[in-house]
Amino acid sequence: MSRDCIEVRRLHRFFGKTKAVNDISFSVSRGHVFGYIGPNGAGKTTSMRILATLDLPSYGDAFVDGFSVVNDPELVRRRLGFMPDSFGTYRDVNCSEYLDFFARAYGLVGRERNQRLKWVLDFTGTKGMAEKPVRGLSKGMKQRLCLGRALIHDPAVMILDEPAAGLDPRARIDLRKMIRELADRGKTILISSHILTELAEMCDTVGIIEQGHLLATGSVEQIQRERAKHRELVVRLLDRAEEAAADLTARDAIGGLHRDGCRLRFEFEGDDVAQTELVAWMVGKGYRVAEVISHKKSLEDVFMQVTEGLVQ
């Protein structure tokens, strides 16, 4: 059995002259969370809709749990749960009836259906609201209910399009915990979000897309290492700061140095080993280094560096 539960192969989707998705390829291992990052209009939702069998590619293919979205859409739907960025509700049904409808739509019957309903209500924290009308739910509870709908048939793969949009901080934290727990249970999850700090915390790998092109993929640490080779260092000395500043400015890997008393702040191009060697060099020169603070580029910094803010 392949370790990749999501596989996208040279995916293209054109709308007239607009290339919404342009030759995208990536894969997500079983039990991993993949963060899909990009500005509005980048092609995220289009490619997620193709994975969910709601649209067909112009060229290329995608596979969910080993099945083609082009050739085996019915088999894909049984293995995939899709949570769109907005979803319809029904005014005159309660939460339990809403979930029961989708359980029946997926062919669940009898004891199996009852067990799935109970588990989903418990897992999403909506058990206490089972009899409450859907129209009376808050934004956060509606998102929980939508997640439950996507989970009702126990899919191997989850596609979540902006699930944290509009949620308060506590609701986002709860959602993040649920996503990580689902991954720990072996589910493969592809999630898009504009809240990059949250993606950095919950995702095993991320992909950055702009104008239909996938610009970077890999773990957050890998992308930070490859795309953001500069870091900011702050070195606090006990004395001789002006002399140290002159010595540092003469080195190739250092730029933008500013001195504030005995504090030196500068951009440093190098990894952890190079940073250690720099500090050792300063100590070897007789500078009394009291403190070193390293600020690595965040996922937001990398996103701003890789993308150009272009839309289609």
CSV table of N, CA and C in Angstrom, one decimal, residues 5-8 26 28 32-34 36 44-54 62-65 69 76-77 79-86 146-147 149-151 153 155-163 179 182 187-192:
chain,number,residue,atom,x,y,z
A,5,CYS,N,-1.4,9.2,0.4
A,5,CYS,CA,-2.9,9.1,0.4
A,5,CYS,C,-3.5,10.1,-0.5
A,6,ILE,N,-2.8,11.2,-0.8
A,6,ILE,CA,-3.1,12.2,-1.8
A,6,ILE,C,-2.0,12.3,-2.8
A,7,GLU,N,-2.3,12.2,-4.0
A,7,GLU,CA,-1.2,12.4,-5.0
A,7,GLU,C,-1.8,13.2,-6.2
A,8,VAL,N,-1.2,14.4,-6.4
A,8,VAL,CA,-1.6,15.3,-7.5
A,8,VAL,C,-0.5,15.2,-8.6
A,26,PHE,N,2.1,17.4,-6.3
A,26,PHE,CA,2.5,17.2,-4.9
A,26,PHE,C,1.9,15.9,-4.3
A,28,VAL,N,0.8,13.8,-0.4
A,28,VAL,CA,0.7,13.9,1.0
A,28,VAL,C,0.7,12.5,1.6
A,32,HIS,N,-0.7,12.4,7.5
A,32,HIS,CA,-0.1,13.7,7.6
A,32,HIS,C,-1.1,14.8,7.3
A,33,VAL,N,-0.7,16.1,7.8
A,33,VAL,CA,-1.5,17.3,7.5
A,33,VAL,C,-0.7,18.1,6.6
A,34,PHE,N,-1.3,18.5,5.4
A,34,PHE,CA,-0.7,19.3,4.4
A,34,PHE,C,-1.4,20.7,4.4
A,36,TYR,N,-2.2,24.2,2.7
A,36,TYR,CA,-2.2,24.8,1.3
A,36,TYR,C,-2.3,26.3,1.5
A,44,LYS,N,-6.1,27.6,-5.0
A,44,LYS,CA,-6.3,26.6,-3.9
A,44,LYS,C,-7.7,25.9,-4.0
A,45,THR,N,-8.7,26.7,-4.0
A,45,THR,CA,-10.1,26.1,-4.0
A,45,THR,C,-10.3,25.3,-5.2
A,46,THR,N,-9.8,25.8,-6.4
A,46,THR,CA,-10.0,25.0,-7.6
A,46,THR,C,-9.4,23.7,-7.6
A,47,SER,N,-8.2,23.6,-7.1
A,47,SER,CA,-7.5,22.3,-7.0
A,47,SER,C,-8.1,21.4,-5.9
A,48,MET,N,-8.6,22.0,-4.8
A,48,MET,CA,-9.3,21.3,-3.8
A,48,MET,C,-10.7,20.7,-4.3
A,49,ARG,N,-11.4,21.5,-5.1
A,49,ARG,CA,-12.6,21.0,-5.7
A,49,ARG,C,-12.4,19.9,-6.7
A,50,ILE,N,-11.3,19.9,-7.4
A,50,ILE,CA,-10.9,18.8,-8.2
A,50,ILE,C,-10.7,17.5,-7.4
A,51,LEU,N,-9.9,17.7,-6.3
A,51,LEU,CA,-9.7,16.5,-5.4
A,51,LEU,C,-11.0,16.0,-4.9
A,52,ALA,N,-12.0,16.9,-4.6
A,52,ALA,CA,-13.2,16.5,-4.1
A,52,ALA,C,-14.2,16.0,-5.1
A,53,THR,N,-13.8,15.9,-6.4
A,53,THR,CA,-14.5,15.4,-7.5
A,53,THR,C,-15.7,16.3,-7.9
A,54,LEU,N,-15.6,17.6,-7.5
A,54,LEU,CA,-16.6,18.6,-7.8
A,54,LEU,C,-16.3,19.3,-9.1
A,62,ALA,N,-5.4,13.4,-10.3
A,62,ALA,CA,-5.2,13.4,-8.9
A,62,ALA,C,-5.7,12.1,-8.3
A,63,PHE,N,-5.1,11.6,-7.3
A,63,PHE,CA,-5.5,10.3,-6.7
A,63,PHE,C,-5.7,10.5,-5.2
A,64,VAL,N,-6.8,9.9,-4.8
A,64,VAL,CA,-7.2,9.9,-3.4
A,64,VAL,C,-7.3,8.5,-2.9
A,65,ASP,N,-6.4,8.1,-2.0
A,65,ASP,CA,-6.3,6.8,-1.4
A,65,ASP,C,-6.2,5.8,-2.6
A,69,VAL,N,-9.4,10.7,-9.5
A,69,VAL,CA,-10.6,11.6,-9.4
A,69,VAL,C,-11.3,11.7,-10.8
A,76,VAL,N,-13.6,7.6,-5.0
A,76,VAL,CA,-13.0,8.7,-4.3
A,76,VAL,C,-13.9,9.3,-3.3
A,77,ARG,N,-15.2,9.5,-3.6
A,77,ARG,CA,-16.1,10.1,-2.7
A,77,ARG,C,-16.3,9.3,-1.5
A,79,ARG,N,-14.1,7.7,0.1
A,79,ARG,CA,-12.9,7.8,0.9
A,79,ARG,C,-12.5,9.2,1.3
A,80,LEU,N,-13.3,10.1,0.9
A,80,LEU,CA,-13.0,11.5,1.1
A,80,LEU,C,-14.1,12.3,1.8
A,81,GLY,N,-13.7,13.2,2.8
A,81,GLY,CA,-14.6,14.1,3.4
A,81,GLY,C,-14.2,15.5,3.0
A,82,PHE,N,-15.2,16.3,2.5
A,82,PHE,CA,-14.9,17.6,2.0
A,82,PHE,C,-15.6,18.6,2.9
A,83,MET,N,-14.9,19.6,3.4
A,83,MET,CA,-15.4,20.7,4.2
A,83,MET,C,-15.2,22.0,3.4
A,84,PRO,N,-16.2,22.5,2.7
A,84,PRO,CA,-16.0,23.7,1.9
A,84,PRO,C,-15.9,24.9,2.8
A,85,ASP,N,-15.5,26.1,2.1
A,85,ASP,CA,-15.4,27.3,2.9
A,85,ASP,C,-16.7,27.9,3.3
A,86,SER,N,-17.8,27.5,2.6
A,86,SER,CA,-19.1,27.8,3.1
A,86,SER,C,-20.0,26.7,2.7
A,146,CYS,N,-20.1,21.1,10.3
A,146,CYS,CA,-19.6,20.9,9.0
A,146,CYS,C,-18.5,19.8,9.0
A,147,LEU,N,-17.6,20.0,10.0
A,147,LEU,CA,-16.5,19.0,10.1
A,147,LEU,C,-17.1,17.6,10.4
A,149,ARG,N,-20.1,16.5,9.5
A,149,ARG,CA,-20.7,16.1,8.2
A,149,ARG,C,-19.6,15.4,7.3
A,150,ALA,N,-18.4,16.0,7.3
A,150,ALA,CA,-17.3,15.5,6.4
A,150,ALA,C,-16.8,14.2,7.0
A,151,LEU,N,-17.0,14.0,8.3
A,151,LEU,CA,-16.4,12.8,9.0
A,151,LEU,C,-17.4,11.6,9.1
A,153,HIS,N,-18.9,9.4,7.3
A,153,HIS,CA,-18.7,8.1,6.7
A,153,HIS,C,-17.3,7.6,6.9
A,155,PRO,N,-14.0,8.8,6.4
A,155,PRO,CA,-13.1,8.9,5.2
A,155,PRO,C,-11.7,8.7,5.6
A,156,ALA,N,-10.9,8.3,4.7
A,156,ALA,CA,-9.4,8.2,4.9
A,156,ALA,C,-8.8,9.6,4.6
A,157,VAL,N,-9.4,10.4,3.8
A,157,VAL,CA,-8.8,11.7,3.4
A,157,VAL,C,-9.8,12.8,3.8
A,158,MET,N,-9.3,13.9,4.3
A,158,MET,CA,-10.1,15.1,4.6
A,158,MET,C,-9.6,16.3,3.8
A,159,ILE,N,-10.5,17.0,3.1
A,159,ILE,CA,-10.1,18.3,2.4
A,159,ILE,C,-10.9,19.4,3.2
A,160,LEU,N,-10.1,20.3,3.8
A,160,LEU,CA,-10.7,21.4,4.6
A,160,LEU,C,-10.4,22.7,4.0
A,161,ASP,N,-11.4,23.4,3.5
A,161,ASP,CA,-11.1,24.7,2.8
A,161,ASP,C,-11.5,25.9,3.8
A,162,GLU,N,-10.4,26.5,4.3
A,162,GLU,CA,-10.6,27.6,5.2
A,162,GLU,C,-11.5,27.3,6.4
A,163,PRO,N,-11.2,26.2,7.1
A,163,PRO,CA,-12.1,25.8,8.2
A,163,PRO,C,-12.1,26.8,9.4
A,179,ILE,N,-8.0,18.5,14.4
A,179,ILE,CA,-7.3,18.2,13.2
A,179,ILE,C,-6.1,17.3,13.5
A,182,LEU,N,-7.2,13.8,14.4
A,182,LEU,CA,-7.6,13.1,13.3
A,182,LEU,C,-6.4,12.5,12.5
A,187,LYS,N,-5.8,9.7,9.6
A,187,LYS,CA,-6.4,10.3,8.4
A,187,LYS,C,-5.4,11.3,7.8
A,188,THR,N,-5.5,11.4,6.5
A,188,THR,CA,-4.7,12.4,5.7
A,188,THR,C,-5.5,13.6,5.5
A,189,ILE,N,-4.9,14.8,5.8
A,189,ILE,CA,-5.7,16.0,5.8
A,189,ILE,C,-5.0,17.1,4.9
A,190,LEU,N,-5.7,17.7,4.0
A,190,LEU,CA,-5.3,18.8,3.3
A,190,LEU,C,-6.1,20.0,3.7
A,191,ILE,N,-5.5,21.1,4.2
A,191,ILE,CA,-6.2,22.2,4.8
A,191,ILE,C,-5.6,23.5,4.2
A,192,SER,N,-6.5,24.4,3.8
A,192,SER,CA,-6.1,25.7,3.4
A,192,SER,C,-6.5,26.7,4.5
